Amino acid sequence: MFLVNVRLSTIAIVEGKDLKLVDAPVSGGVKRASMGELTIMASGTDESLKSTGSVLSALSEKLYVIKGGCGAGSGVKMANQLLAGVHIASAAEAMAFGARLGLNTRVLFNIITNSGGSSWMFENRVPHMLDNDYTPYSALDIFVKDMGIIARECSSQRVPLHISTIAHQLFLAGSTAGWGRQDDAAVVKVYETLSGVKVEGRLPVLKKEAVLQSLPSEWPLDPIDDIKGLIKKNAKTLIVLDDDPTGTQTVHGIEVLTEWSVASLVEQFRKKPLCFFILTNSRALSSEKARSLITDICRNLRTAANSVENTEYTVVLRGDSTLRGHFPEEADAAVSVLGEMDAWIICPFFLQGGRYTIEDVHYVGDLDRLVPAGDTEFAKDASFGFKSSNLGEWVEEKTSGRIPASSVASISIQLLRKGGPDAVCERLCSLQKGSTCIVNAASERDIAVFAAGMIQAELKGKSFLCRTAASFVSARIGIVAKAPILPKDLGNKIESTGGLIVVGSYVPKTTKQVEELISQSGRFIRSVEVSVDKVAMKSSEERQEEIIRAAEMVDVFLQARKDTLLITSRVLITGKTPSESLEINLKVSSAMVEIVRRITTRPRYILAKGGITSSDIATKALEAKRAKVVGQALAGVPLWELGPESRHPGVPYVVFPGNVGDNNAVANVVRSWARPVRISSTKELLLNAEKGEYAVGAFNVYNMEGVEAVVAAAEEERSPAILQIKDYKRDLEHEGHREEREYER
């Protein structure tokens, strides 16, 4: 409220009643008020200001005492609101003008924010216009009121205010059109209506091949050997706090810890590893619990490192390449323990998942297209949803404006490809302490170039906290990809039981992959569906009955040598709030854990689909405390070897991310790990061999030892074979009588 033209007699009456009057308008909005960071413009008598000073100081970040008595503070507020209203209206006018000229409004916004025409209001309100999001942070009707007060006061004071009067009419027109309770940025709709244009700057879907070909040529030198040499000088261990197990999808020969006691960390540091992972599974937690967890882990890391001589480390918060997860909560928690870093590095590029960052915009590959991340199903996640595809704007969105998009630095693809590691190092060293920096990348060479430059900067004393996807980790430690692992590569004898496939992920890609798995392998696998409604929404009795039923059915199928799909029902049930949705997810996940714990049969292999699912199955159902990443079962799909303390040591454990691979990916992995398939006839086996242009061996055997030897050889070579099992004595009496069995891998 403004206090204008306060009569002296009124002030006298108030003061005569032993009341003290202070005129103290504020600026900063609801968000800054809740944080005690308002700007307050206070005026009044010295005695009144002295009495209220402590309260006003507690509420404000900046407290200005205005001389001139009551009404002086409101005068300053009016001048401020005049400028604010005019800036919003003129920002709307400029953006509508640009749209009419056919300009890309997002590009226009980025240019102006780095030019003389920018203002705080322009940088704050135009993103609302570009996103067509008018959630009311400050309602349009507030400026109808404020600009109206200014208009009346300028008339009273005989001061012509032409520009603010026009701005007032624009806000009034917006309110009359029915937009008064929307955000004040909705004043742009007045211009859109008058001119027939749309300011909304929805990022276009791009042709992948055309975009990648338009980029400069990659840096000509492979930096991997340089990285390996720099690592020897740097001697810092890379510690990856992984918010679900899928972050190991680009590494091999690396250990994963699922518990983080000081003793375990000391043991790990003494090995002087290049890198190790700590599986936090924090994406399955509330933001408060995730913050607390990361704080505890970082404290233990600090304590353990101080106990082992010459131990230094860099922390990576490995998160989802589609931008879901607890940012900035986890980063804030880490910094609260480890201290302020020179920069936070934001690097969600992940080639195997089709995630690219180009001109600070993050894209998700969809066949031959690049879709802005904010326009994908991942951005609609019930717990971690977001709107922004531009990573600077994403940082501002996730930090609720604490880190403005305009303050976020970036390393461009042009710098990576033309300047190389030295240019990266120079750029990182030039950043102001406490900066946030985006890494653009469209190839693994780009990430390797960045990693080499970052290590150079670390050698110069710079410290970084990284929020990245999986590709950065392998580049940072100089790991070169190797071919996918097959069962024969593990050197283990294949169990005679069925394999267990556990699916909990609800992303649309997972559902399509499961449908394709059933379509291609329905003859050979058995399915057990777990009702989400029963385990998450019904009584404890119904929940327990469903768990017992599912576990018993899976046991029967595994013992019968059938690969078995344990899957949650595909109708997604969400809560009214993100926390309620997370609670439902936890109930479903815990039910899947209990089902797997109840299964008594040792599976031939285990495949867990989805990050939270794979983490909970490994740590809670199988009781693994550590694991080794053997490699990948498919590009982007980690294959673990669980520690000896687990319930099924030695059983291959495939950690299949929810959002990786095409529709055939799960079917392909399951097929590669499948048992030999029984063929209905010798004719069918030979016809298949003719089509595939391969030979089929035929063997006469006389006992089970011979059968087992041939079957073992056929499975080892993944080759079909015909077995003729003969009774030697009967053959002497009945020439030609025989019995056949056919097997095919």
XYZ file of C-alpha atoms in Angstrom:
745
model
C 0.000 0.000 0.000
C 1.052 3.577 -0.644
C 0.611 6.324 1.917
C -0.033 9.479 -0.092
C -0.964 13.029 1.048
C -1.166 12.100 4.709
C -2.738 15.017 6.546
C -0.736 16.454 9.384
C -3.863 16.407 11.544
C -4.206 12.675 10.977
C -0.620 12.090 12.054
C -1.203 14.258 15.098
C -4.288 12.242 16.074
C -2.364 8.972 15.729
C 0.566 10.240 17.745
C -1.804 11.747 20.308
C -3.069 8.252 21.047
C 0.453 7.083 21.769
C 0.610 5.261 18.442
C 3.660 5.483 16.196
C 3.166 5.588 12.427
C 5.774 4.297 9.965
C 5.333 4.419 6.194
C 7.310 1.391 4.942
C 6.415 0.059 1.448
C 8.379 -2.967 0.267
C 9.739 -4.470 -2.938
C 10.683 -8.080 -3.617
C 7.486 -10.092 -3.807
C 6.287 -13.102 -1.854
C 9.393 -15.200 -2.475
C 11.879 -12.676 -1.111
C 9.504 -11.820 1.750
C 9.541 -15.471 2.847
C 13.344 -15.379 2.821
C 13.597 -12.102 4.747
C 15.259 -10.455 1.744
C 12.899 -7.563 0.992
C 13.929 -4.055 0.062
C 12.107 -1.712 2.469
C 11.706 2.058 2.037
C 10.820 3.388 5.509
C 9.833 6.889 6.528
C 8.365 8.471 9.656
C 9.479 10.255 12.793
C 12.836 9.366 14.298
C 11.081 7.906 17.353
C 8.781 5.710 15.220
C 11.665 4.443 13.094
C 13.728 3.649 16.178
C 10.848 1.614 17.642
C 10.343 -0.447 14.501
C 13.936 -0.699 13.306
C 14.632 -4.224 14.583
C 11.470 -5.631 12.964
C 12.152 -3.934 9.645
C 15.778 -5.102 9.683
C 14.710 -8.713 10.241
C 12.376 -8.582 7.242
C 14.767 -6.896 4.853
C 17.978 -7.451 2.983
C 18.181 -3.720 2.271
C 16.514 -1.149 4.538
C 16.392 2.457 3.351
C 15.342 5.227 5.764
C 13.800 8.066 3.752
C 13.884 11.585 5.187
C 10.739 13.707 4.943
C 8.346 12.010 7.334
C 5.421 9.710 6.581
C 4.650 9.609 2.865
C 8.273 9.908 1.729
C 8.663 6.094 1.605
C 5.546 5.791 -0.540
C 6.930 8.450 -2.853
C 9.994 6.311 -3.490
C 7.780 3.245 -3.945
C 5.681 5.086 -6.546
C 8.785 6.021 -8.533
C 9.947 2.393 -8.371
C 6.562 1.045 -9.497
C 6.418 3.570 -12.305
C 9.663 2.184 -13.693
C 8.691 -1.445 -13.025
C 5.350 -1.087 -14.788
C 6.835 0.762 -17.721
C 9.626 -1.824 -18.049
C 7.136 -4.734 -18.117
C 4.895 -2.986 -20.655
C 7.830 -1.948 -22.841
C 9.306 -5.469 -22.642
C 5.979 -6.826 -23.898
C 5.950 -4.227 -26.663
C 9.504 -5.035 -27.770
C 8.883 -8.801 -27.831
C 5.623 -8.396 -29.776
C 7.450 -6.133 -32.246
C 10.181 -8.775 -32.666
C 7.573 -11.482 -33.230
C 5.892 -9.339 -35.913
C 9.288 -8.951 -37.610
C 9.528 -12.749 -37.765
C 12.399 -13.012 -35.287
C 12.974 -16.053 -33.084
C 11.784 -14.569 -29.798
C 14.032 -16.743 -27.641
C 17.091 -15.715 -29.603
C 15.906 -12.106 -29.405
C 15.566 -12.414 -25.629
C 19.075 -13.878 -25.262
C 20.590 -11.080 -27.340
C 18.803 -8.287 -25.484
C 19.759 -9.683 -22.063
C 23.373 -9.204 -23.132
C 22.785 -5.744 -24.596
C 22.002 -2.245 -23.371
C 18.227 -2.603 -23.680
C 17.948 -5.141 -20.893
C 16.551 -4.563 -17.407
C 15.804 -6.693 -14.369
C 12.104 -6.725 -15.258
C 12.876 -7.656 -18.869
C 15.037 -10.607 -17.774
C 12.503 -11.735 -15.170
C 9.178 -11.332 -17.012
C 9.952 -12.143 -20.650
C 10.648 -15.854 -19.870
C 7.014 -16.049 -18.673
C 5.928 -14.664 -22.058
C 8.183 -17.081 -23.950
C 6.872 -20.060 -21.975
C 3.267 -18.841 -22.254
C 3.151 -19.443 -18.499
C 1.233 -16.803 -16.569
C 1.175 -18.418 -13.154
C 0.683 -15.303 -10.975
C 3.831 -14.424 -9.072
C 2.671 -10.795 -9.209
C -0.823 -10.322 -10.619
C -1.560 -7.945 -13.486
C -4.257 -6.270 -11.379
C -1.604 -5.121 -8.910
C -0.140 -2.899 -11.613
C -3.613 -1.641 -12.522
C -3.816 -0.453 -8.901
C -0.237 0.847 -8.621
C -0.190 2.658 -11.958
C -3.625 4.075 -11.141
C -2.280 5.535 -7.890
C 0.617 7.060 -9.820
C -1.791 8.518 -12.395
C -3.904 10.177 -9.688
C -0.843 11.518 -7.890
C 0.697 12.959 -11.061
C -2.588 14.803 -11.682
C -2.596 16.085 -8.113
C 1.021 17.209 -8.381
C 0.557 18.690 -11.854
C 3.321 16.501 -13.361
C 2.615 15.062 -16.824
C 3.633 11.352 -16.894
C 2.924 10.354 -20.485
C 4.690 6.966 -20.606
C 3.390 5.653 -17.263
C -0.141 6.740 -18.190
C 0.032 4.690 -21.394
C 1.422 1.732 -19.413
C -1.512 2.076 -16.989
C -3.944 1.881 -19.928
C -2.219 -1.279 -21.195
C -2.557 -3.012 -17.815
C -6.161 -1.808 -17.571
C -6.886 -3.248 -21.032
C -5.415 -6.587 -19.940
C -7.531 -6.639 -16.805
C -10.668 -5.749 -18.771
C -9.937 -8.683 -21.122
C -10.035 -11.047 -18.143
C -6.330 -11.484 -17.458
C -6.182 -9.455 -14.234
C -5.429 -12.414 -11.956
C -2.738 -13.782 -14.231
C 0.921 -12.825 -13.912
C 1.637 -9.206 -14.837
C 3.673 -10.471 -17.820
C 0.288 -11.306 -19.376
C 0.124 -7.651 -20.487
C 1.863 -9.013 -23.603
C -1.480 -10.557 -24.557
C -2.783 -7.061 -25.280
C -0.132 -6.703 -27.981
C -0.677 -10.265 -29.212
C -4.405 -9.576 -29.589
C -3.891 -6.252 -31.383
C -1.170 -7.462 -33.743
C -2.157 -11.100 -34.279
C 1.261 -12.488 -33.321
C 2.422 -14.913 -30.640
C 5.418 -14.004 -28.505
C 5.598 -17.528 -27.090
C 9.032 -18.855 -27.973
C 8.520 -22.607 -27.986
C 11.765 -24.161 -29.111
C 11.446 -26.045 -32.400
C 11.967 -29.775 -32.867
C 15.117 -30.120 -34.964
C 16.299 -32.550 -37.609
C 19.095 -34.405 -35.862
C 21.310 -35.070 -38.871
C 21.038 -31.510 -40.189
C 21.898 -30.000 -36.790
C 24.901 -32.253 -36.180
C 26.246 -31.620 -39.692
C 25.930 -27.858 -39.201
C 28.327 -27.893 -36.244
C 32.068 -27.227 -36.632
C 34.359 -30.223 -37.116
C 35.387 -31.969 -33.911
C 38.670 -31.159 -32.190
C 41.141 -33.183 -34.309
C 43.111 -34.787 -31.482
C 41.706 -37.526 -29.248
C 42.353 -36.241 -25.699
C 42.006 -39.633 -23.958
C 45.756 -40.294 -23.770
C 46.295 -36.728 -22.526
C 43.609 -37.297 -19.882
C 45.378 -40.422 -18.660
C 48.619 -38.462 -18.370
C 46.929 -35.551 -16.593
C 45.266 -37.929 -14.129
C 48.684 -39.158 -12.995
C 49.614 -35.561 -12.155
C 46.237 -34.682 -10.662
C 45.903 -37.701 -8.348
C 42.336 -36.751 -7.439
C 39.867 -39.607 -7.006
C 36.601 -39.050 -8.825
C 33.733 -39.897 -6.475
C 30.377 -40.290 -8.173
C 27.315 -39.945 -5.964
C 24.813 -41.742 -8.165
C 21.153 -40.993 -7.578
C 20.261 -44.362 -9.146
C 22.371 -47.321 -10.393
C 22.089 -46.470 -14.075
C 24.929 -43.947 -13.837
C 27.436 -46.776 -14.274
C 26.301 -47.185 -17.877
C 29.527 -45.918 -19.496
C 32.226 -47.456 -17.268
C 33.805 -50.844 -16.607
C 36.180 -52.165 -13.974
C 34.853 -49.642 -11.426
C 33.548 -50.454 -7.949
C 30.149 -49.405 -6.624
C 29.440 -48.983 -2.905
C 25.885 -49.216 -1.641
C 26.820 -48.148 1.894
C 29.090 -45.294 2.933
C 30.367 -45.837 6.448
C 33.622 -44.062 7.238
C 35.353 -47.446 7.514
C 34.220 -48.493 4.019
C 35.310 -45.158 2.561
C 38.704 -45.326 4.254
C 39.179 -48.816 2.782
C 38.252 -47.484 -0.645
C 40.548 -44.446 -0.434
C 43.484 -46.675 0.556
C 43.150 -48.483 -2.782
C 43.912 -45.139 -4.502
C 41.304 -45.743 -7.213
C 40.777 -43.432 -10.164
C 37.081 -43.500 -9.419
C 34.356 -45.200 -7.446
C 30.595 -44.860 -7.254
C 28.395 -44.479 -4.196
C 24.829 -45.535 -4.927
C 22.640 -43.047 -3.048
C 19.331 -43.801 -4.802
C 18.370 -40.301 -3.697
C 15.987 -39.839 -6.621
C 13.602 -42.123 -4.732
C 13.618 -39.784 -1.696
C 11.948 -36.514 -0.827
C 14.056 -33.395 -1.343
C 14.560 -33.002 2.421
C 15.755 -36.601 2.814
C 17.963 -36.331 -0.264
C 19.598 -33.189 1.116
C 20.199 -34.886 4.470
C 21.610 -37.997 2.797
C 24.103 -36.092 0.632
C 25.154 -34.052 3.665
C 25.883 -37.251 5.635
C 27.802 -38.861 2.766
C 29.944 -35.759 2.208
C 30.751 -35.576 5.925
C 31.861 -39.206 5.851
C 33.911 -38.569 2.717
C 35.649 -35.626 4.383
C 36.368 -37.651 7.532
C 37.634 -40.678 5.584
C 39.821 -38.570 3.287
C 41.416 -36.840 6.251
C 42.312 -40.290 7.637
C 44.203 -41.386 4.523
C 47.366 -39.502 3.628
C 47.503 -37.543 0.361
C 43.846 -38.075 -0.486
C 42.084 -35.544 -2.675
C 38.847 -35.995 -4.567
C 36.317 -34.381 -6.869
C 32.619 -35.041 -6.350
C 30.242 -35.712 -9.223
C 26.500 -35.695 -8.596
C 25.480 -38.093 -11.336
C 21.890 -37.373 -12.299
C 19.371 -38.171 -14.966
C 20.281 -37.075 -18.508
C 16.692 -35.858 -18.949
C 17.185 -33.367 -16.075
C 15.120 -35.110 -13.389
C 16.427 -35.276 -9.831
C 17.132 -33.180 -6.743
C 18.836 -30.100 -8.144
C 19.902 -27.786 -6.522
C 19.199 -29.502 -3.178
C 21.983 -32.076 -3.545
C 24.485 -29.505 -4.776
C 23.612 -27.182 -1.904
C 24.074 -30.051 0.557
C 27.492 -30.974 -0.848
C 28.725 -27.378 -0.764
C 27.502 -26.957 2.822
C 30.039 -29.625 3.849
C 32.816 -29.390 1.268
C 32.844 -25.606 0.965
C 32.211 -23.238 -1.924
C 33.494 -24.399 -5.305
C 34.924 -22.291 -8.083
C 32.029 -23.477 -10.238
C 29.143 -25.886 -10.507
C 29.388 -27.787 -13.787
C 26.104 -28.746 -15.509
C 26.718 -31.436 -18.154
C 23.725 -33.689 -19.018
C 25.053 -34.903 -22.416
C 24.640 -38.675 -22.820
C 25.228 -40.087 -26.292
C 23.814 -43.584 -25.708
C 20.531 -42.085 -24.560
C 20.433 -39.513 -27.369
C 20.858 -36.462 -25.106
C 22.585 -33.448 -26.684
C 23.235 -29.907 -25.431
C 23.537 -27.370 -28.253
C 23.593 -23.579 -27.779
C 22.722 -24.139 -24.116
C 19.497 -25.986 -25.038
C 19.195 -29.617 -23.944
C 17.620 -32.014 -26.438
C 16.313 -35.573 -26.232
C 16.806 -37.643 -29.370
C 13.689 -39.272 -30.822
C 14.615 -41.311 -33.900
C 15.809 -38.668 -36.405
C 14.594 -35.679 -34.365
C 15.939 -33.623 -31.479
C 13.140 -32.632 -29.093
C 13.735 -29.874 -26.504
C 13.852 -31.594 -23.106
C 11.150 -29.334 -21.679
C 8.700 -30.634 -24.308
C 9.208 -34.345 -23.557
C 7.354 -36.693 -21.229
C 10.312 -36.477 -18.828
C 9.542 -32.798 -18.160
C 6.076 -33.849 -16.970
C 7.488 -36.125 -14.252
C 5.177 -35.989 -11.228
C 8.085 -35.497 -8.815
C 10.748 -33.686 -10.862
C 8.859 -31.885 -13.616
C 10.245 -28.763 -15.289
C 9.457 -26.387 -18.157
C 12.755 -25.010 -19.411
C 14.882 -26.631 -22.116
C 17.491 -23.875 -22.072
C 19.816 -24.981 -19.285
C 20.402 -21.440 -18.012
C 16.651 -21.015 -17.654
C 16.408 -24.520 -16.173
C 18.924 -23.542 -13.473
C 16.905 -20.399 -12.720
C 13.676 -22.423 -12.639
C 15.040 -25.124 -10.332
C 16.691 -22.609 -7.995
C 13.500 -20.492 -7.916
C 15.397 -17.523 -9.279
C 18.295 -17.683 -6.826
C 20.654 -18.267 -9.766
C 19.368 -16.109 -12.647
C 19.692 -17.491 -16.160
C 21.657 -14.379 -17.114
C 24.386 -15.268 -14.606
C 24.902 -18.830 -15.867
C 28.084 -19.232 -17.920
C 28.558 -21.798 -20.656
C 31.202 -23.575 -22.695
C 30.085 -23.681 -26.307
C 30.617 -26.401 -28.869
C 32.530 -23.823 -30.930
C 35.001 -23.325 -28.065
C 35.406 -27.086 -27.566
C 35.973 -27.802 -31.241
C 38.108 -24.817 -32.181
C 39.965 -24.077 -28.953
C 40.417 -27.553 -27.457
C 41.352 -28.381 -23.835
C 43.520 -25.268 -23.363
C 40.604 -22.977 -24.231
C 38.371 -24.910 -21.830
C 40.918 -24.498 -19.050
C 41.225 -20.766 -19.728
C 37.438 -20.353 -19.696
C 37.018 -22.272 -16.425
C 39.822 -20.340 -14.747
C 38.197 -17.045 -15.752
C 34.871 -17.803 -14.049
C 33.931 -15.883 -10.939
C 34.063 -18.076 -7.825
C 30.718 -19.726 -7.154
C 29.632 -19.643 -10.802
C 27.381 -22.125 -12.561
C 28.616 -23.290 -15.962
C 26.818 -25.257 -18.710
C 28.782 -27.658 -20.911
C 27.476 -27.983 -24.466
C 28.285 -31.261 -26.227
C 27.149 -33.212 -29.275
C 29.750 -36.015 -29.300
C 31.904 -37.994 -26.924
C 34.945 -36.159 -28.301
C 33.381 -32.900 -27.056
C 33.073 -34.337 -23.540
C 36.630 -35.658 -23.613
C 37.924 -32.229 -24.641
C 36.037 -30.642 -21.759
C 37.299 -33.254 -19.300
C 40.916 -32.635 -20.320
C 40.473 -28.881 -19.897
C 38.792 -29.322 -16.526
C 41.671 -31.461 -15.216
C 44.101 -28.761 -16.355
C 42.091 -26.212 -14.372
C 42.136 -28.496 -11.322
C 45.901 -28.726 -11.586
C 45.917 -24.934 -11.356
C 44.036 -25.127 -8.070
C 40.431 -24.783 -9.233
C 37.687 -26.855 -7.614
C 34.440 -27.994 -9.199
C 31.215 -29.702 -8.221
C 29.741 -31.524 -11.197
C 26.091 -32.310 -11.880
C 26.366 -34.561 -14.933
C 25.013 -37.552 -16.810
C 27.023 -40.734 -17.301
C 29.146 -39.740 -20.321
C 31.188 -37.211 -18.356
C 32.357 -39.820 -15.841
C 33.970 -42.172 -18.361
C 35.607 -39.253 -20.183
C 36.930 -37.737 -16.955
C 38.770 -40.949 -16.006
C 39.865 -41.860 -19.545
C 37.779 -45.000 -20.015
C 37.356 -46.262 -23.573
C 34.115 -48.079 -24.413
C 34.226 -51.823 -25.044
C 31.827 -54.242 -26.718
C 28.700 -55.415 -24.846
C 29.170 -58.375 -22.506
C 27.566 -61.729 -23.421
C 27.037 -64.696 -21.066
C 29.986 -66.571 -22.575
C 32.279 -63.609 -21.745
C 31.712 -64.107 -18.019
C 33.072 -67.640 -18.020
C 30.236 -68.806 -15.767
C 28.234 -71.948 -16.318
C 24.655 -70.993 -17.138
C 22.209 -71.955 -14.417
C 19.409 -74.344 -15.324
C 16.726 -72.056 -13.863
C 14.889 -69.220 -15.576
C 16.032 -65.619 -15.699
C 14.215 -62.913 -13.724
C 13.187 -59.634 -15.404
C 11.871 -56.994 -12.966
C 10.139 -53.913 -14.412
C 9.068 -50.974 -12.271
C 9.788 -47.961 -14.502
C 6.766 -46.084 -15.827
C 8.304 -43.936 -18.533
C 6.540 -44.491 -21.877
C 9.710 -45.915 -23.423
C 9.755 -48.731 -20.870
C 6.135 -49.632 -21.574
C 6.858 -49.793 -25.314
C 9.957 -51.926 -24.706
C 8.006 -54.363 -22.525
C 5.265 -54.625 -25.140
C 7.910 -55.466 -27.738
C 9.528 -58.016 -25.421
C 6.225 -59.822 -24.969
C 5.491 -59.592 -28.696
C 8.837 -61.112 -29.677
C 9.369 -63.585 -26.836
C 5.867 -64.303 -25.560
C 6.274 -67.988 -26.393
C 9.280 -68.345 -24.156
C 8.743 -66.038 -21.167
C 6.108 -65.997 -18.464
C 4.605 -62.787 -17.044
C 3.512 -61.985 -13.494
C 1.781 -58.611 -13.155
C 1.710 -56.865 -9.780
C -1.343 -54.674 -9.171
C -0.167 -51.163 -8.239
C -3.638 -50.413 -6.939
C -3.435 -53.313 -4.468
C 0.122 -52.717 -3.221
C -0.095 -48.900 -3.020
C -3.719 -47.914 -2.502
C -5.514 -50.799 -0.772
C -5.390 -52.300 2.734
C -2.278 -53.933 4.175
C -4.003 -57.318 3.929
C -4.671 -56.949 0.202
C -1.137 -55.666 -0.306
C 0.360 -58.702 1.425
C -1.847 -61.147 -0.482
C -0.711 -59.626 -3.775
C 2.960 -59.836 -2.754
C 2.706 -63.506 -1.714
C 0.774 -64.440 -4.876
C 3.343 -62.818 -7.156
C 6.364 -64.349 -5.367
C 4.908 -67.856 -5.480
C 4.110 -67.610 -9.195
C 7.597 -66.345 -10.039
C 9.180 -69.179 -8.053
C 7.173 -71.779 -9.977
C 8.143 -70.332 -13.361
C 11.855 -69.979 -12.492
C 12.028 -73.572 -11.293
C 10.404 -74.625 -14.568
C 13.327 -72.950 -16.399
C 11.146 -70.162 -17.763
C 12.472 -66.630 -18.068
C 9.960 -64.656 -16.003
C 8.793 -61.048 -16.322
C 7.750 -59.500 -12.989
C 6.037 -56.246 -13.896
C 3.943 -53.580 -12.220
C 0.559 -52.847 -13.798
C 0.961 -50.196 -16.474
C -1.754 -47.755 -15.375
C 0.196 -44.917 -13.751
C -1.274 -43.821 -10.412
C -0.151 -40.416 -9.144
C -0.902 -38.334 -6.071
C -2.298 -34.828 -5.848
C 1.155 -33.433 -5.068
C 4.722 -34.429 -5.984
C 5.289 -35.728 -2.445
C 2.171 -37.915 -2.651
C 3.325 -39.292 -6.012
C 6.729 -40.064 -4.520
C 5.052 -41.863 -1.619
C 3.095 -44.057 -4.053
C 6.331 -44.839 -5.903
C 7.963 -45.868 -2.619
C 5.105 -48.236 -1.771
C 5.306 -49.867 -5.194
C 9.085 -50.155 -5.016
C 8.990 -51.688 -1.530
C 6.407 -54.229 -2.720
C 8.654 -55.283 -5.618
C 11.545 -55.618 -3.170
C 9.524 -57.870 -0.869
C 8.411 -60.034 -3.789
C 12.006 -60.578 -4.947
C 13.123 -61.263 -1.374
C 10.497 -64.006 -1.108
C 11.670 -65.748 -4.284
C 13.713 -68.776 -3.196
C 14.931 -69.939 -6.612
C 18.336 -68.675 -7.742
C 17.735 -67.044 -11.149
C 20.016 -67.635 -14.129
C 20.336 -63.847 -14.460
C 18.473 -60.796 -13.138
C 17.475 -57.794 -15.239
C 16.009 -54.797 -13.381
C 14.326 -52.091 -15.488
C 14.278 -48.551 -14.129
C 16.699 -46.665 -11.874
C 14.809 -46.824 -8.583
C 13.766 -50.421 -9.234
C 17.308 -51.606 -9.984
C 18.706 -49.849 -6.918
C 16.143 -51.235 -4.513
C 16.380 -54.763 -5.919
C 20.190 -54.757 -5.624
C 20.481 -53.210 -2.154
C 17.291 -54.242 -0.372
C 16.141 -57.442 -2.060
C 19.566 -58.932 -2.879
C 21.394 -57.257 0.066
C 24.421 -56.216 -1.999
C 26.822 -53.873 -0.197
C 29.202 -53.475 -3.094
C 29.438 -54.487 -6.721
C 31.814 -54.304 -9.642
C 30.775 -52.888 -12.987
C 31.800 -55.612 -15.455
C 30.744 -53.624 -18.496
C 27.538 -53.150 -20.449
C 24.978 -55.718 -21.603
C 23.986 -53.210 -24.292
C 25.192 -49.684 -24.999
C 24.097 -47.647 -21.971
C 22.958 -50.713 -19.988
C 25.322 -51.612 -17.085
C 26.132 -55.186 -16.137
C 27.151 -55.706 -12.504
C 28.774 -58.497 -10.577
C 27.303 -58.403 -7.076
C 29.579 -58.811 -4.061
C 29.959 -62.119 -2.188
C 27.781 -60.839 0.677
C 24.717 -60.638 -1.601
C 21.971 -63.256 -1.683
C 22.931 -64.386 -5.200
C 26.677 -63.780 -5.630
C 27.876 -64.453 -9.131
C 24.470 -64.082 -10.766
C 24.737 -61.487 -13.577
C 22.759 -58.346 -12.703
C 21.661 -56.166 -15.620
C 20.818 -52.580 -14.616
C 18.543 -51.378 -17.409
C 17.724 -47.627 -17.296
C 14.096 -46.666 -17.833
C 14.817 -44.247 -20.681
C 17.580 -45.958 -22.698
C 17.407 -47.885 -25.955
C 14.918 -48.282 -28.778
C 11.733 -50.321 -28.545
C 13.636 -53.573 -29.203
C 16.355 -53.001 -26.594
C 14.946 -55.083 -23.723
C 13.932 -57.888 -26.088
C 17.445 -57.961 -27.547
C 19.128 -58.218 -24.125
C 16.704 -60.899 -22.919
C 17.266 -62.862 -26.128
C 21.031 -62.719 -25.688
C 20.692 -64.123 -22.161
C 17.992 -66.685 -23.010
C 18.197 -70.442 -22.513
C 18.385 -72.687 -25.558
C 14.987 -72.810 -27.224
C 13.445 -76.169 -27.991
C 12.559 -76.614 -31.664
C 9.409 -78.517 -32.558
C 10.991 -80.631 -35.307
C 14.231 -81.453 -37.082
C 12.691 -80.007 -40.237
C 12.169 -76.599 -38.577
C 15.727 -76.594 -37.242
C 17.178 -77.360 -40.684
C 14.981 -74.770 -42.410
C 16.188 -72.131 -39.939
C 19.782 -73.144 -40.640
C 19.220 -72.869 -44.393
C 17.753 -69.366 -44.027
C 20.570 -68.294 -41.706
C 23.257 -69.948 -43.860
C 24.858 -71.902 -41.034
C 25.616 -75.585 -40.425
C 23.958 -77.865 -37.871
C 25.981 -80.608 -36.218
C 24.398 -84.056 -35.749
C 25.631 -86.442 -33.031
C 24.958 -90.014 -31.992
C 25.179 -90.372 -28.210
C 24.627 -93.390 -25.975
C 24.374 -91.972 -22.430
C 23.613 -88.794 -20.432
C 27.293 -87.904 -20.228
C 27.311 -87.658 -24.011
C 24.116 -85.582 -24.027
C 25.537 -83.142 -21.476
C 28.816 -82.823 -23.389
C 27.112 -81.977 -26.682
C 24.632 -79.564 -25.061
C 27.455 -77.796 -23.218
C 29.468 -77.446 -26.442
C 26.417 -76.187 -28.370
C 25.642 -73.583 -25.705
C 29.278 -72.510 -25.518
C 29.353 -71.872 -29.270
C 25.740 -70.672 -29.368
C 25.131 -73.193 -32.158
C 22.192 -75.572 -32.735
C 22.776 -79.324 -32.684
C 20.883 -82.539 -33.450
C 21.285 -85.309 -30.912
C 20.426 -88.901 -31.747
C 20.251 -90.750 -28.449
C 20.792 -94.458 -29.052
C 20.324 -97.608 -26.975
C 23.385 -99.603 -28.033
C 21.998 -103.066 -27.124
C 18.615 -102.424 -28.695
C 20.359 -101.195 -31.856
C 21.962 -104.560 -32.228
C 18.536 -106.219 -32.199
C 16.453 -103.555 -33.919
C 18.544 -101.742 -36.500
C 17.213 -98.250 -37.276
C 15.052 -97.823 -34.151
C 16.013 -94.547 -32.544
C 14.903 -91.587 -30.531
C 15.732 -87.951 -31.351
C 16.059 -84.769 -29.390
C 16.766 -81.432 -30.918
C 18.172 -78.410 -29.170
C 18.911 -74.949 -30.402
C 20.413 -72.050 -28.560
